[in-house]
Tab-separated table of N, CA and C in Angstrom:
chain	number	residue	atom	x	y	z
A	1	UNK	N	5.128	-10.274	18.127
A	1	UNK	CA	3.699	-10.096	17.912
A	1	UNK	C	3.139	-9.247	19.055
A	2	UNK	N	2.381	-8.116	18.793
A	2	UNK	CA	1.639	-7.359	19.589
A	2	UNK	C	0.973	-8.029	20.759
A	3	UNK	N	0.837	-7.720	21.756
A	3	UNK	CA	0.058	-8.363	22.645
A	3	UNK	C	-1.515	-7.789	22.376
A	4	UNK	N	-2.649	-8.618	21.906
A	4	UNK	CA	-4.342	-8.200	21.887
A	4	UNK	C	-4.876	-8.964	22.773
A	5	UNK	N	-6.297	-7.870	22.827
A	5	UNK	CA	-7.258	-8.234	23.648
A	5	UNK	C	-8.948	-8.077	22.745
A	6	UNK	N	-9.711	-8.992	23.402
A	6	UNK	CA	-10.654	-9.100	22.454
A	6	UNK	C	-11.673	-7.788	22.824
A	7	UNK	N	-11.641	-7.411	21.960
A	7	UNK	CA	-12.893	-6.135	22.131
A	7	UNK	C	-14.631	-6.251	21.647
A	8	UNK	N	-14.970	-6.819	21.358
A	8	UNK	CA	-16.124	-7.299	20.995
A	8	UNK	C	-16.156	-6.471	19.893
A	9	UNK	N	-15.827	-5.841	18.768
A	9	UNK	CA	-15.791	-4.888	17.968
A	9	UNK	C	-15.935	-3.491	18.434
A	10	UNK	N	-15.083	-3.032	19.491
A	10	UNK	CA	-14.933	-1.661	19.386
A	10	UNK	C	-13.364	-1.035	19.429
A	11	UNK	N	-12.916	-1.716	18.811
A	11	UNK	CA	-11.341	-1.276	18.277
A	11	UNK	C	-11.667	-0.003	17.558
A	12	UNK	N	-11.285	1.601	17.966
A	12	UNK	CA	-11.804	2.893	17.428
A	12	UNK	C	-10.869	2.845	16.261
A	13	UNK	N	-11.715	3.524	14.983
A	13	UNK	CA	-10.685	3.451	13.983
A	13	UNK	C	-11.073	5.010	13.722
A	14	UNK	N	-10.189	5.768	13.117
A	14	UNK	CA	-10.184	6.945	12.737
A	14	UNK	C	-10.996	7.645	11.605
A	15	UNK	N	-11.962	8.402	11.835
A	15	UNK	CA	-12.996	8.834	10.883
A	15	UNK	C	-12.593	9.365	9.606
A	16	UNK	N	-11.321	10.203	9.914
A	16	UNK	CA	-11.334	11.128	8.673
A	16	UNK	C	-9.292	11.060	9.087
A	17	UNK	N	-9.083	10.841	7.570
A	17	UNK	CA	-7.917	10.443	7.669
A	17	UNK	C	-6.713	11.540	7.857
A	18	UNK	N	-5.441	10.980	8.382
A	18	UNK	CA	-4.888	12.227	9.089
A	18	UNK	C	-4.351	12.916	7.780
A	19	UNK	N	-3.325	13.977	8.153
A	19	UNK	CA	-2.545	15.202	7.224
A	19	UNK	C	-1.637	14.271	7.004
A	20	UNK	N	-1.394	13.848	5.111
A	20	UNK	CA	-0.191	13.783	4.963
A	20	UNK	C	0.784	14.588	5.322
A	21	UNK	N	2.023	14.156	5.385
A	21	UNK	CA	3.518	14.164	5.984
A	21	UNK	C	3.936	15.475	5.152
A	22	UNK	N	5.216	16.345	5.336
A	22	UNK	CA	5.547	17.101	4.077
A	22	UNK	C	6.043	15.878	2.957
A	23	UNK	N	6.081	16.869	2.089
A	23	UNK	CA	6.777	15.811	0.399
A	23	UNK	C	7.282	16.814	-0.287
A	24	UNK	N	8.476	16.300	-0.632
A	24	UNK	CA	9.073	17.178	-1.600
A	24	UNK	C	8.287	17.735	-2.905
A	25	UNK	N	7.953	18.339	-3.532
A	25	UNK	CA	7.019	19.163	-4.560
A	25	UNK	C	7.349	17.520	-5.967
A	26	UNK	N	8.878	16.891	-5.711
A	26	UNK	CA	8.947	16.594	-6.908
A	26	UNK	C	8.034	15.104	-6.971
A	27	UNK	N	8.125	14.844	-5.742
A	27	UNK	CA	7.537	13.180	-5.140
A	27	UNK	C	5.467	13.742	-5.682
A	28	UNK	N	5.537	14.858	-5.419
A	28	UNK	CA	4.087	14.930	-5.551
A	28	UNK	C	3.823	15.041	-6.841
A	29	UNK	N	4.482	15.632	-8.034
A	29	UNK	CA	4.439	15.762	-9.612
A	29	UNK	C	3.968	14.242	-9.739
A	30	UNK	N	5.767	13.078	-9.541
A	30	UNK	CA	5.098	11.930	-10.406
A	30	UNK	C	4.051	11.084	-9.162
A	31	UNK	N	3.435	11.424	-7.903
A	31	UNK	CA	2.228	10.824	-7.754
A	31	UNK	C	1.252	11.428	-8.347
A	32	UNK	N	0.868	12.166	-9.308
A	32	UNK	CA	-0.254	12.843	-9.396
A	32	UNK	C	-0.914	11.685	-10.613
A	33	UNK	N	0.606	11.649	-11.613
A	33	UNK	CA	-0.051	10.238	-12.891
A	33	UNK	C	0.018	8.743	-12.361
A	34	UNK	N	0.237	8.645	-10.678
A	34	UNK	CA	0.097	7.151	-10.488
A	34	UNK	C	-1.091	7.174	-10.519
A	35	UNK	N	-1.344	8.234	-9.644
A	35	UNK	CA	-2.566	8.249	-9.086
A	35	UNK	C	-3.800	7.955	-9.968
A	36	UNK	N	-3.437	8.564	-11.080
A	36	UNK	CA	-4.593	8.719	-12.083
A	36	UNK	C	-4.279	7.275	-12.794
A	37	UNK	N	-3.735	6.903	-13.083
A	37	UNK	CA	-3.140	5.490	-13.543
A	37	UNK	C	-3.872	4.661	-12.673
A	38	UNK	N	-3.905	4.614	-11.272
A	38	UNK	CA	-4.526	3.886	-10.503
A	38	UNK	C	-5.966	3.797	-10.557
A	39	UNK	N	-6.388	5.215	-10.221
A	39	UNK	CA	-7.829	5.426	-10.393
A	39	UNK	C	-8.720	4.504	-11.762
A	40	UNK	N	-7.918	4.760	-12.777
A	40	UNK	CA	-7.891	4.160	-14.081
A	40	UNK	C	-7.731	2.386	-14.515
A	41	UNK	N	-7.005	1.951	-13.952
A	41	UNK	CA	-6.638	0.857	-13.808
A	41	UNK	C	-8.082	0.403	-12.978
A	42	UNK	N	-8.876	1.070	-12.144
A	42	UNK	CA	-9.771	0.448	-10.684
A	42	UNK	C	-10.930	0.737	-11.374
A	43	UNK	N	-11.257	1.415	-12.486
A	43	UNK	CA	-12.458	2.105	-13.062
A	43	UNK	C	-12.599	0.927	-14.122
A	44	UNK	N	-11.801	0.735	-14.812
A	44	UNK	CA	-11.793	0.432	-15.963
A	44	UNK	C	-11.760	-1.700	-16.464
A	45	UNK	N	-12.437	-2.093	-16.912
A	45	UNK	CA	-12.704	-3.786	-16.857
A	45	UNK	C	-13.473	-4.326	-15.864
A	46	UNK	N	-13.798	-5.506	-15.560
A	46	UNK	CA	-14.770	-6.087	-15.148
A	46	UNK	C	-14.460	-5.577	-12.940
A	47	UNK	N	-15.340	-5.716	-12.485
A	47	UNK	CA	-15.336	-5.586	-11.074
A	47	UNK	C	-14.772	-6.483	-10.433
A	48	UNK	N	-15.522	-8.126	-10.764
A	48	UNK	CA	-15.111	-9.119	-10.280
A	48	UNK	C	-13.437	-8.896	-10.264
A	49	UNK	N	-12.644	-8.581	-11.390
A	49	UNK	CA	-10.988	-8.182	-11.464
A	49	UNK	C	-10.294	-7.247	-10.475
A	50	UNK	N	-11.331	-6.482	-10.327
A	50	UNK	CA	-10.328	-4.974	-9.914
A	50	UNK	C	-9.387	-5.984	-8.849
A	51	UNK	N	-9.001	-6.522	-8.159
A	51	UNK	CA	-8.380	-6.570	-6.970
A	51	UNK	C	-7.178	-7.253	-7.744
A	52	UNK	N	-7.545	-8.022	-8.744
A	52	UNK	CA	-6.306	-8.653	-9.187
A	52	UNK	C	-5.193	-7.611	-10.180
A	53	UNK	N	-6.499	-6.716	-10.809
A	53	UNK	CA	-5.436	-5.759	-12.015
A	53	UNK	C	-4.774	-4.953	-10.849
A	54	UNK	N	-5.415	-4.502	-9.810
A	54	UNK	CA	-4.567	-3.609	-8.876
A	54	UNK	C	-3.252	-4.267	-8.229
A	55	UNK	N	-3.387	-5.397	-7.648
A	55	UNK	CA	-2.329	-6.144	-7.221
A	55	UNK	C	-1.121	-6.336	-8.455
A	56	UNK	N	-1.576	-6.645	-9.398
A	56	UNK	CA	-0.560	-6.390	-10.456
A	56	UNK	C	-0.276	-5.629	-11.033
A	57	UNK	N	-0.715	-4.273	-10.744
A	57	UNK	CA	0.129	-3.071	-11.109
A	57	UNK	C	0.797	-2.316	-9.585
A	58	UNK	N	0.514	-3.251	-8.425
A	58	UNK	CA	1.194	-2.689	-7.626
A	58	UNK	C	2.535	-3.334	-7.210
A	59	UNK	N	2.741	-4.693	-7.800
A	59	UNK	CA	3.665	-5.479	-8.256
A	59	UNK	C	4.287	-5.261	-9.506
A	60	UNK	N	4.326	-4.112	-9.824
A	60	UNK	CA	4.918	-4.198	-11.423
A	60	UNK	C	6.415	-3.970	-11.619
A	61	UNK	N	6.955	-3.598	-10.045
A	61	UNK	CA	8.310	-2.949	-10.273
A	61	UNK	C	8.941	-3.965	-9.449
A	62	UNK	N	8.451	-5.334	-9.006
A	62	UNK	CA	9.091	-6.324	-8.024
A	62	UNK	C	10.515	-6.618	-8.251
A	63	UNK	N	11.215	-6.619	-9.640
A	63	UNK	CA	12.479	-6.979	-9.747
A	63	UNK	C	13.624	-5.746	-9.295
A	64	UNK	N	12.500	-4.441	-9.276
A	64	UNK	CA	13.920	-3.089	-8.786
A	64	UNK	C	14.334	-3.200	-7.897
A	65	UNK	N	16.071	-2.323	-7.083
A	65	UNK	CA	16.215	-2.515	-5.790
A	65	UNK	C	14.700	-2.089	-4.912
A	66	UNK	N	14.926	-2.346	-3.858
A	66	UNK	CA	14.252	-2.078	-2.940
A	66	UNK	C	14.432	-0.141	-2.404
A	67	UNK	N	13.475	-0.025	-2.087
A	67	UNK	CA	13.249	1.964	-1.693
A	67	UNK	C	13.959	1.949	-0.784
A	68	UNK	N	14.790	2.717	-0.021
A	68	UNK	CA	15.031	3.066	1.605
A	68	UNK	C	13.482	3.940	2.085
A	69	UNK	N	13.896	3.778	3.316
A	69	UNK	CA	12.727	3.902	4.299
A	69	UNK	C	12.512	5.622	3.759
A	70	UNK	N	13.025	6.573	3.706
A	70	UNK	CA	12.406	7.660	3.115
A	70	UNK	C	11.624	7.837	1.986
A	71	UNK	N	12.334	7.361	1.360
A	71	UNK	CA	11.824	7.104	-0.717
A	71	UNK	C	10.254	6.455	-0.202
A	72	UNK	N	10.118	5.492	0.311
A	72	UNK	CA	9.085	4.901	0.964
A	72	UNK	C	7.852	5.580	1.524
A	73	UNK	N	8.460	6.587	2.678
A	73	UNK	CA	7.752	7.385	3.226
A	73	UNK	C	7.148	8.547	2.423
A	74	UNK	N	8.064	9.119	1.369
A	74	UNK	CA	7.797	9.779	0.616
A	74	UNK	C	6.347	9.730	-0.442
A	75	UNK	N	7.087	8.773	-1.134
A	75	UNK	CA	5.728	7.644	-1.503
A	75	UNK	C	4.457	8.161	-1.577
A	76	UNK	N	4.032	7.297	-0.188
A	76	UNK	CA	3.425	6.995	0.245
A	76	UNK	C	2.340	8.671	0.572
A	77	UNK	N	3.145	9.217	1.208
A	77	UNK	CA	2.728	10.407	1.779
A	77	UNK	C	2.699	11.363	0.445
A	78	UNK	N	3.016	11.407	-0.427
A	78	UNK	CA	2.718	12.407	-2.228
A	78	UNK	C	1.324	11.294	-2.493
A	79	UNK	N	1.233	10.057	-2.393
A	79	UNK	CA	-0.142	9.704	-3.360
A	79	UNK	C	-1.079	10.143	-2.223
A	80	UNK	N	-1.108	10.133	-1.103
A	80	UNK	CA	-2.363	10.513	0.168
A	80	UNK	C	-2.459	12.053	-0.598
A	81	UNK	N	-1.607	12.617	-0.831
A	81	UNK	CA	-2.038	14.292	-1.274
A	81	UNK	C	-2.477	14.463	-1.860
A	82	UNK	N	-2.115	13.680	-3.441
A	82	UNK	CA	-2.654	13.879	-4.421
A	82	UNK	C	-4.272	13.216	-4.479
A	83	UNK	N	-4.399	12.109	-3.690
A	83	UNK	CA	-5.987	11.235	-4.202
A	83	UNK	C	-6.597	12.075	-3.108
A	84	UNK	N	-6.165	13.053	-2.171
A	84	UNK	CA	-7.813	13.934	-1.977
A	84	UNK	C	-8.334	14.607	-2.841
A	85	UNK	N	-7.334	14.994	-3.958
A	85	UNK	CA	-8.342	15.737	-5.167
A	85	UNK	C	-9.355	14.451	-6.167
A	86	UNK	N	-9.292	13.367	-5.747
A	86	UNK	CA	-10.165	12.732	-6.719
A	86	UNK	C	-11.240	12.673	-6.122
A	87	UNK	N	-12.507	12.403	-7.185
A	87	UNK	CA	-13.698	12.564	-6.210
A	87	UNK	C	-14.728	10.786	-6.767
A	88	UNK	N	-13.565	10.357	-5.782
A	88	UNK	CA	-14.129	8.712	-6.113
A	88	UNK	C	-13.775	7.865	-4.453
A	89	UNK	N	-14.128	7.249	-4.578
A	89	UNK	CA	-13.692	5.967	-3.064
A	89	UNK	C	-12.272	6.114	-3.627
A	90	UNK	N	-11.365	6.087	-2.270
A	90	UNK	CA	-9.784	5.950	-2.530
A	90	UNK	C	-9.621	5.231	-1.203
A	91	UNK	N	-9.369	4.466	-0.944
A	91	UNK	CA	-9.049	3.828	0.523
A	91	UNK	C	-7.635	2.890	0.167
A	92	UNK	N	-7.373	2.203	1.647
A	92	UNK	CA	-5.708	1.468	1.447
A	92	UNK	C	-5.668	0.445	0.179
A	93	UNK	N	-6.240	-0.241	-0.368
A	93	UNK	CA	-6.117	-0.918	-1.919
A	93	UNK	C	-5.316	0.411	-2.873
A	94	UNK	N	-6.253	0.850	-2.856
A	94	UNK	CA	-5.783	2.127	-4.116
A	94	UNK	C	-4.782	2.575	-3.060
A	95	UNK	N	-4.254	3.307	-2.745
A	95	UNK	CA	-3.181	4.260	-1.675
A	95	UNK	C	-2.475	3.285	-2.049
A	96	UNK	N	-2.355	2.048	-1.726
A	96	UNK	CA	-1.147	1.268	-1.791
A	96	UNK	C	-0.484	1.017	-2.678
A	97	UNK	N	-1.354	0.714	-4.157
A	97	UNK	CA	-1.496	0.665	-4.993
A	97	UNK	C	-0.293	1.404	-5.944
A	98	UNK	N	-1.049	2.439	-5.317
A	98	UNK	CA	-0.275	4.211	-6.267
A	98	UNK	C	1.014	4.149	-5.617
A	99	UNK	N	1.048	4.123	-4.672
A	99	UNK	CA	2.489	4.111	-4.066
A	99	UNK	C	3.741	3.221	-4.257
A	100	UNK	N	3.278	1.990	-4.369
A	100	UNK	CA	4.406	1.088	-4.836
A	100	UNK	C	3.997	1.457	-6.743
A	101	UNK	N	3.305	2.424	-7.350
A	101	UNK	CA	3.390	2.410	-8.579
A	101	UNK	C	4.325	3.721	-8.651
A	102	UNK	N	4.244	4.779	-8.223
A	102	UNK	CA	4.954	5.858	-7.796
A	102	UNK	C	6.571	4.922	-7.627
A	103	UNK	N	6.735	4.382	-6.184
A	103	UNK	CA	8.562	4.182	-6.084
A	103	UNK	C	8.610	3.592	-7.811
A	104	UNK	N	7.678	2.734	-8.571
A	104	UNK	CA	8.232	2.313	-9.786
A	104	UNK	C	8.856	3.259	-10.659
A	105	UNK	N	8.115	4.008	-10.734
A	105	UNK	CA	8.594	5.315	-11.713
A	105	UNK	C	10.275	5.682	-11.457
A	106	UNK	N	10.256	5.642	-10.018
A	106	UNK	CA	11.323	6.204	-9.275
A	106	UNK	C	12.302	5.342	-9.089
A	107	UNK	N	12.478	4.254	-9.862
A	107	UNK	CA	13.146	2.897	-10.236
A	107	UNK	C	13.351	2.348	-8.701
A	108	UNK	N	12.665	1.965	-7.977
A	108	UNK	CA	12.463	1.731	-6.226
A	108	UNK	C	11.134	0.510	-6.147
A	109	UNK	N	11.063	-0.275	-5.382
A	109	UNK	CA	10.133	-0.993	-4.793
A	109	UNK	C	9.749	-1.038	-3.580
A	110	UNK	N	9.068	-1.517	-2.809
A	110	UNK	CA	8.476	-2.021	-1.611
A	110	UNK	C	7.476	-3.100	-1.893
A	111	UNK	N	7.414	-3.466	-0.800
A	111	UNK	CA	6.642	-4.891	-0.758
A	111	UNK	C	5.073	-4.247	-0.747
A	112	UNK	N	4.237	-4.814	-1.166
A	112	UNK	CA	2.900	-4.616	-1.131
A	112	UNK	C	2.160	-5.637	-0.113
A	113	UNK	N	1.689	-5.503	0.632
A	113	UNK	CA	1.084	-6.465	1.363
A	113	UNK	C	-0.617	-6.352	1.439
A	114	UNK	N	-1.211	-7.493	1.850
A	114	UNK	CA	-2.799	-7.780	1.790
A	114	UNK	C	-2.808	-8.266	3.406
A	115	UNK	N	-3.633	-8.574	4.047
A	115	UNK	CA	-3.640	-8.961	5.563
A	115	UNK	C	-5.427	-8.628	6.605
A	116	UNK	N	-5.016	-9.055	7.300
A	116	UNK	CA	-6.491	-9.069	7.673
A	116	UNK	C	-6.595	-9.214	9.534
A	117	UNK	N	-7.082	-8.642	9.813
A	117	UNK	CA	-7.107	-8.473	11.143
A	117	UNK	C	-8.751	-8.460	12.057
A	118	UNK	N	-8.833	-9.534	13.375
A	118	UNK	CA	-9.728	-9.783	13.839
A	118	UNK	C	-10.509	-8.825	14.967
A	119	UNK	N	-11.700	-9.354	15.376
A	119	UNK	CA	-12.219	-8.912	16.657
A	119	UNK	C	-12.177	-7.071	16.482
A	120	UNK	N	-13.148	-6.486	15.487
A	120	UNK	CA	-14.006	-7.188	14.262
A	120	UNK	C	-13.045	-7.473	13.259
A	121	UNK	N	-13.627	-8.496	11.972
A	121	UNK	CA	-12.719	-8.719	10.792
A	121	UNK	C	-12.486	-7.661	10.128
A	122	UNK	N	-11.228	-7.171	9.582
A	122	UNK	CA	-11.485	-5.729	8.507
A	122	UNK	C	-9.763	-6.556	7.925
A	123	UNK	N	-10.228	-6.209	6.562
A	123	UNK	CA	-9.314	-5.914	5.643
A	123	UNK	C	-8.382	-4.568	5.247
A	124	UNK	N	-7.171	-4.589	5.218
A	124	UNK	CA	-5.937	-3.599	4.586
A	124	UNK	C	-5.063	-3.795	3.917
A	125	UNK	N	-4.886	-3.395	3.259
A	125	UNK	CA	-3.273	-2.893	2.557
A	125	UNK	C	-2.399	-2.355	2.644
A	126	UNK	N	-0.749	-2.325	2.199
A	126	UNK	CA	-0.212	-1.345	2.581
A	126	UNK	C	1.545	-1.819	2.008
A	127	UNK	N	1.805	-1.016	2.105
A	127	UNK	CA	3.184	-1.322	1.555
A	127	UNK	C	4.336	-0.971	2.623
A	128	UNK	N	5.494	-1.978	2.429
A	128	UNK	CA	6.499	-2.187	3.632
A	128	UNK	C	7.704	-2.043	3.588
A	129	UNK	N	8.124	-0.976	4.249
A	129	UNK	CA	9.684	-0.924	4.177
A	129	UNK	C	10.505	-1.613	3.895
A	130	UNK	N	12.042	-1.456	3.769
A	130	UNK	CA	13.020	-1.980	3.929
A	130	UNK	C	13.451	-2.823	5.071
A	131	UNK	N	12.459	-2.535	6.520
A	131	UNK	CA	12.694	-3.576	7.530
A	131	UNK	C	11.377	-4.129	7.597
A	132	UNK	N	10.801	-3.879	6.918
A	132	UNK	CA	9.286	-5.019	6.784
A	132	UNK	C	8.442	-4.225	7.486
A	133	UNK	N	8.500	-3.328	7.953
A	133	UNK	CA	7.144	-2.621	8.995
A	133	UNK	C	6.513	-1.516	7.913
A	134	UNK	N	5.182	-1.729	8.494
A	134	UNK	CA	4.207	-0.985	7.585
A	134	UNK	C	4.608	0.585	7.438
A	135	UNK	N	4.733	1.386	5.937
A	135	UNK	CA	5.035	2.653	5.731
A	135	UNK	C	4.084	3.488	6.275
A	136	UNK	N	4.673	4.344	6.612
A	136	UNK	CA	3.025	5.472	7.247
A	136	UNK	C	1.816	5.117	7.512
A	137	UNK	N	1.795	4.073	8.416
A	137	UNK	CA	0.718	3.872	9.335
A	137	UNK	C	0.325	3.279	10.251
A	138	UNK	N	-0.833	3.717	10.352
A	138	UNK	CA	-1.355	3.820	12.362
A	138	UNK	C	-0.473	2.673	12.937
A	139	UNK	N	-0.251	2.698	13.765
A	139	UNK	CA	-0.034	1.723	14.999
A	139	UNK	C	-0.286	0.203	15.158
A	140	UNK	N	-1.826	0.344	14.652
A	140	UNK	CA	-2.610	-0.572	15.134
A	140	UNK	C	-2.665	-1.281	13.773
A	141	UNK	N	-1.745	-1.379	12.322
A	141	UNK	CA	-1.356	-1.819	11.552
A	141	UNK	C	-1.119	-3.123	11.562
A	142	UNK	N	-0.189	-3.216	13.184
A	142	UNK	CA	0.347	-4.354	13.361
A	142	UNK	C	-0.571	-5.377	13.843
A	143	UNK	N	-1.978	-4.905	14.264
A	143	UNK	CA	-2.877	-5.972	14.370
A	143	UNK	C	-3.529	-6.815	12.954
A	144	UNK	N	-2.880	-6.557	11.857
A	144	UNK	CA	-3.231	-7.001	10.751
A	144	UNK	C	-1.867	-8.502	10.603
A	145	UNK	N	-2.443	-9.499	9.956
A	145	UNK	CA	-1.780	-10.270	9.718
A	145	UNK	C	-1.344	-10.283	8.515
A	146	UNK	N	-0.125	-10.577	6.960
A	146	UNK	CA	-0.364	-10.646	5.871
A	146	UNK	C	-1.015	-11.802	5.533
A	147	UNK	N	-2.131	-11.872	4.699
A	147	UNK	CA	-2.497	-12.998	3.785
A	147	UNK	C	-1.927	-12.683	3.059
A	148	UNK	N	-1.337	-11.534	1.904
A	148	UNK	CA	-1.988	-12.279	0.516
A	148	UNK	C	-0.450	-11.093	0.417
A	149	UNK	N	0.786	-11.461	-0.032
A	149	UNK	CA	2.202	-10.621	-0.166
A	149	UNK	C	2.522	-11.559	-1.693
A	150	UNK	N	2.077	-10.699	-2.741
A	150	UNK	CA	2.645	-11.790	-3.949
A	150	UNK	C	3.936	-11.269	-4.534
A	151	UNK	N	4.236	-10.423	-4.221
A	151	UNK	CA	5.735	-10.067	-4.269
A	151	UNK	C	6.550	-10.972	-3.186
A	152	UNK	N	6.144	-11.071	-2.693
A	152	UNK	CA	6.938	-11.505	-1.009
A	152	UNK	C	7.701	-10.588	0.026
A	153	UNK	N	8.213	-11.374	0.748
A	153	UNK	CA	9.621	-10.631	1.941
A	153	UNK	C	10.867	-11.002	0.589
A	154	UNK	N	11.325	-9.537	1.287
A	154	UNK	CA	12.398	-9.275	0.546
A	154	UNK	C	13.765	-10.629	0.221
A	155	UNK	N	13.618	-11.242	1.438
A	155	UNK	CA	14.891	-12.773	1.590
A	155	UNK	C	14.093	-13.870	1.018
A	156	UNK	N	12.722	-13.831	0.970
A	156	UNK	CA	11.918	-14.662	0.940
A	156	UNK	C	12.360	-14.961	-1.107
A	157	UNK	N	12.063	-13.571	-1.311
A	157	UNK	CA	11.857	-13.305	-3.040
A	157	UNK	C	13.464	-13.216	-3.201
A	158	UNK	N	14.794	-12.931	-2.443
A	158	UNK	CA	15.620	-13.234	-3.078
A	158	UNK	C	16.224	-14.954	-2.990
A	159	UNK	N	15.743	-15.357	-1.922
A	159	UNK	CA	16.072	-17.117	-1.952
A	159	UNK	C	15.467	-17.656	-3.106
A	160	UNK	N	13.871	-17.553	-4.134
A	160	UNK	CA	13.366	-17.816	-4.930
A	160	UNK	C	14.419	-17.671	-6.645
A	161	UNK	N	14.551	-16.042	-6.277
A	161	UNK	CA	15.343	-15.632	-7.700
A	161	UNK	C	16.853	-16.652	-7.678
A	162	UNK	N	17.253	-16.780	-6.724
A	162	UNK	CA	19.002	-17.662	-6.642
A	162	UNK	C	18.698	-19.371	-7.028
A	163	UNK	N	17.505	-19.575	-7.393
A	163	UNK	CA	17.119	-21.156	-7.461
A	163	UNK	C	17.590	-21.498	-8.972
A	164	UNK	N	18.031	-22.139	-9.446
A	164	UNK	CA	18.075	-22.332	-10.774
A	164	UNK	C	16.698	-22.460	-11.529
């Protein structure tokens, strides 16, 4: 666990989000219909829902192997490219979202995680490698705790599946 210190709420967070990573041209094709899939999925049925239809389409590929850490990175870094062309709120819910919907396509998973971090409170998302650490991002990631992983850790969800 990180070593923190209490800041009274001035933990600096970054205004304008950085340059996705390169991506292969082909990783960016199939993020372009997560993306819109996502957007779609977040537009569409009651509000009170959105958090749950998103969580379950970002869980939709939980039984595939797991991504390696590139496939991951990849990801991750094709849906950031593609959702600057939308002209709607896109923040880490959606990003995360698209991305573990993206490795689906790509018969691949990652863990999706929910988490929450203090001193001030702020909520994130984000999806997690093959060694459990957050895919493409900041640092200060690790000041987030998971609440809410309904896929689970990878040993966690295979001790479950081996149960009769």
């Amino acid at each position: 666990m990180p070593e923190t210190q209490l800041t009274w709420g001035t933990v600096e967070q970054a205004a304008v989000p950085s340059e996705p990573g390169r991506t292969p041209l082909w990783w960016r094709a199939v993020a372009v219909p997560a993306v819109l899939a996502t957007a779609t999925v977040w537009a569409v049925g009651r509000r009170r829902n959105r958090f749950q239809r998103l969580v379950h389409l970002a869980c939709s590929g939980r039984d595939l192997p797991p991504a390696t850490d590139l496939q991951a990175r990849y990801a991750v870094r094709a849906v950031r490219w593609a959702a600057q062309f939308l002209p709607m709120r896109w923040a880490c819910l959606e990003d995360s979202t698209a991305a573990a919907l993206v490795l689906r396509v790509v018969g691949r998973r990652a863990e999706w995680r929910h988490g929450v971090a203090l001193d001030p409170v702020r909520l994130h998302a984000w999806i997690a490698g093959p060694d459990s650490a957050p895919v493409e991002e900041p640092t200060d990631t690790a000041l987030y705790t998971p609440t809410y992983t309904p896929d689970g850790p990878g040993t966690a969800r295979a001790t479950r599946k081996a149960r009769p």
